């Protein structure tokens, strides 16, 4: 069976609708016919400042959201990145075959470092994509289900993995990004030309664990466009197009069909349907997360079992990579 690997950072307590439609939902769908590894990437979550107690809690909540979103810890390998030391160990080796210029071209780094300013930008934020390459290569993943914003990082993973293979001998499978077009990028409800993002808090963000009343209010006050017709037009009607994308993704109705259903009706009606569709997902999701968090010891035990399963792949892979590089094997 082809293998998939993906992860999300526990930087916020809640995942948002973009994380769900762009990634999590896909993860759940893929676990039936793939050998799936899904990881809470906490090492990635300390690159821009964090609170230790909050991080611990958010890692649990993130794992609970994976499960509530449909990841089955029996069928998939669900684990926390810092529970496996091989990720950081391989990342060092890969950072030694990644060009400084190559890493400098990553647009996520350019955007985030511009936001933080030079003094608050860490070396960890810069080498973040190299750690991500290690995450993926360590499991010999064939596919990486992510949103469009991660395409460049997966390309870098292929480049670095390919370089390792040609320099030291065939070791890693080169992964392909798996990015379903329809939900590749969900936009901010207040600024529908910008991606919905955890690090841009505000009324344009739909957090899955937020109070349903807040979610309703945010959708109601989503920026729409001039005109009155419910039609998808990314260029001229980005707000309406984003709502149509969300509604279509959640209901499985093609956009053209929704446009037809809304002919002669206005944006208010569209928002009502979007609210209903989002709450249909969010309410049972929140209920499941609450249940899982009620028993943190059970959740931790489940993550420990996941880390053990991950070890069976990660440990021999790292050993092989170390041998190929020329490190003297320990006695
Ligand atoms: N708006 C989005 N539309 C579709 N997919 C999205 N993803 C994120 N935003 C959207 C996908 O969700 C996963 C989250 O990975 P991450 O935790 O590493 O976070 P990220 O890529 O940095 O994006 P976030 O969650 O919005 O955080 P910030 O604010 O840091 O950018 C990935 O698969 C991503 O593609």
PDB file of N, CA and C in Angstrom, residues 27 48 70 91 93 95 125 129 146 149 154 157 164 174 183 186 190 222 242 256 271 277 292 307-309 320:
ATOM      1  N   UNK A  27      -6.780  13.433   5.267  1.00  0.00           N
ATOM      2  CA  UNK A  27      -6.048  12.399   6.004  1.00  0.00           C
ATOM      3  C   UNK A  27      -6.974  11.234   6.329  1.00  0.00           C
ATOM      4  N   UNK A  48       8.742  29.924  16.937  1.00  0.00           N
ATOM      5  CA  UNK A  48       8.391  31.350  16.960  1.00  0.00           C
ATOM      6  C   UNK A  48       7.910  31.793  18.346  1.00  0.00           C
ATOM      7  N   UNK A  70     -11.531  12.224  12.225  1.00  0.00           N
ATOM      8  CA  UNK A  70     -11.684  10.959  11.503  1.00  0.00           C
ATOM      9  C   UNK A  70     -10.441  10.096  11.450  1.00  0.00           C
ATOM     10  N   UNK A  91      17.196  15.521  10.639  1.00  0.00           N
ATOM     11  CA  UNK A  91      17.147  16.922  10.191  1.00  0.00           C
ATOM     12  C   UNK A  91      18.551  17.526  10.150  1.00  0.00           C
ATOM     13  N   UNK A  93      21.405  16.015   9.538  1.00  0.00           N
ATOM     14  CA  UNK A  93      22.103  15.510   8.353  1.00  0.00           C
ATOM     15  C   UNK A  93      21.588  16.234   7.102  1.00  0.00           C
ATOM     16  N   UNK A  95      20.212  19.110   6.898  1.00  0.00           N
ATOM     17  CA  UNK A  95      20.563  20.537   6.870  1.00  0.00           C
ATOM     18  C   UNK A  95      21.973  20.724   6.316  1.00  0.00           C
ATOM     19  N   UNK A 125      13.136  28.736  12.720  1.00  0.00           N
ATOM     20  CA  UNK A 125      12.132  29.066  11.704  1.00  0.00           C
ATOM     21  C   UNK A 125      12.741  28.907  10.307  1.00  0.00           C
ATOM     22  N   UNK A 129      11.769  23.959   7.213  1.00  0.00           N
ATOM     23  CA  UNK A 129      11.467  23.054   6.097  1.00  0.00           C
ATOM     24  C   UNK A 129      12.406  21.847   6.043  1.00  0.00           C
ATOM     25  N   UNK A 146      -1.501  17.844   1.922  1.00  0.00           N
ATOM     26  CA  UNK A 146      -1.363  19.177   2.536  1.00  0.00           C
ATOM     27  C   UNK A 146      -2.139  20.194   1.718  1.00  0.00           C
ATOM     28  N   UNK A 149      -0.273  25.878   0.400  1.00  0.00           N
ATOM     29  CA  UNK A 149       0.836  26.638   1.009  1.00  0.00           C
ATOM     30  C   UNK A 149       2.045  25.755   1.321  1.00  0.00           C
ATOM     31  N   UNK A 154       7.244  20.550   0.215  1.00  0.00           N
ATOM     32  CA  UNK A 154       7.319  19.157  -0.251  1.00  0.00           C
ATOM     33  C   UNK A 154       8.284  19.057  -1.443  1.00  0.00           C
ATOM     34  N   UNK A 157      11.627  18.923  -0.041  1.00  0.00           N
ATOM     35  CA  UNK A 157      11.852  17.572   0.487  1.00  0.00           C
ATOM     36  C   UNK A 157      12.324  16.634  -0.621  1.00  0.00           C
ATOM     37  N   UNK A 164      20.422  13.457  -1.398  1.00  0.00           N
ATOM     38  CA  UNK A 164      20.973  12.449  -0.485  1.00  0.00           C
ATOM     39  C   UNK A 164      21.167  11.135  -1.244  1.00  0.00           C
ATOM     40  N   UNK A 174      11.059   9.469  -2.787  1.00  0.00           N
ATOM     41  CA  UNK A 174      10.792  10.900  -2.974  1.00  0.00           C
ATOM     42  C   UNK A 174       9.278  11.132  -3.023  1.00  0.00           C
ATOM     43  N   UNK A 183     -10.044  22.254  -2.423  1.00  0.00           N
ATOM     44  CA  UNK A 183      -9.881  22.771  -1.057  1.00  0.00           C
ATOM     45  C   UNK A 183      -8.428  23.122  -0.746  1.00  0.00           C
ATOM     46  N   UNK A 186      -8.247  27.634   1.541  1.00  0.00           N
ATOM     47  CA  UNK A 186      -9.435  28.285   2.089  1.00  0.00           C
ATOM     48  C   UNK A 186      -8.985  29.665   2.545  1.00  0.00           C
ATOM     49  N   UNK A 190     -12.545  37.632   6.345  1.00  0.00           N
ATOM     50  CA  UNK A 190     -12.512  39.097   6.298  1.00  0.00           C
ATOM     51  C   UNK A 190     -11.616  39.624   5.190  1.00  0.00           C
ATOM     52  N   UNK A 222     -18.981  37.657   7.233  1.00  0.00           N
ATOM     53  CA  UNK A 222     -17.934  37.456   6.211  1.00  0.00           C
ATOM     54  C   UNK A 222     -18.057  38.543   5.142  1.00  0.00           C
ATOM     55  N   UNK A 242     -15.166  32.097  -1.925  1.00  0.00           N
ATOM     56  CA  UNK A 242     -14.660  31.347  -0.766  1.00  0.00           C
ATOM     57  C   UNK A 242     -15.814  30.644  -0.038  1.00  0.00           C
ATOM     58  N   UNK A 256     -21.267  24.534  -9.338  1.00  0.00           N
ATOM     59  CA  UNK A 256     -22.232  24.923 -10.385  1.00  0.00           C
ATOM     60  C   UNK A 256     -23.666  24.654  -9.930  1.00  0.00           C
ATOM     61  N   UNK A 271     -25.063  32.563   3.211  1.00  0.00           N
ATOM     62  CA  UNK A 271     -24.377  32.494   4.511  1.00  0.00           C
ATOM     63  C   UNK A 271     -25.114  31.558   5.463  1.00  0.00           C
ATOM     64  N   UNK A 277     -23.942  24.154   7.340  1.00  0.00           N
ATOM     65  CA  UNK A 277     -22.996  23.102   6.917  1.00  0.00           C
ATOM     66  C   UNK A 277     -21.790  23.053   7.851  1.00  0.00           C
ATOM     67  N   UNK A 292     -12.634  12.971  24.395  1.00  0.00           N
ATOM     68  CA  UNK A 292     -11.243  12.507  24.390  1.00  0.00           C
ATOM     69  C   UNK A 292     -10.413  13.221  25.453  1.00  0.00           C
ATOM     70  N   UNK A 307       3.743   6.255  18.994  1.00  0.00           N
ATOM     71  CA  UNK A 307       5.189   6.518  18.900  1.00  0.00           C
ATOM     72  C   UNK A 307       5.953   5.207  18.760  1.00  0.00           C
ATOM     73  N   UNK A 308       5.454   4.185  19.445  1.00  0.00           N
ATOM     74  CA  UNK A 308       6.095   2.872  19.348  1.00  0.00           C
ATOM     75  C   UNK A 308       5.972   2.312  17.920  1.00  0.00           C
ATOM     76  N   UNK A 309       4.757   2.475  17.351  1.00  0.00           N
ATOM     77  CA  UNK A 309       4.559   2.015  15.971  1.00  0.00           C
ATOM     78  C   UNK A 309       5.470   2.788  15.018  1.00  0.00           C
ATOM     79  N   UNK A 320      20.019   3.455   8.709  1.00  0.00           N
ATOM     80  CA  UNK A 320      20.494   3.302   7.330  1.00  0.00           C
ATOM     81  C   UNK A 320      21.099   4.620   6.814  1.00  0.00           C
TER      82      UNK A 320
END
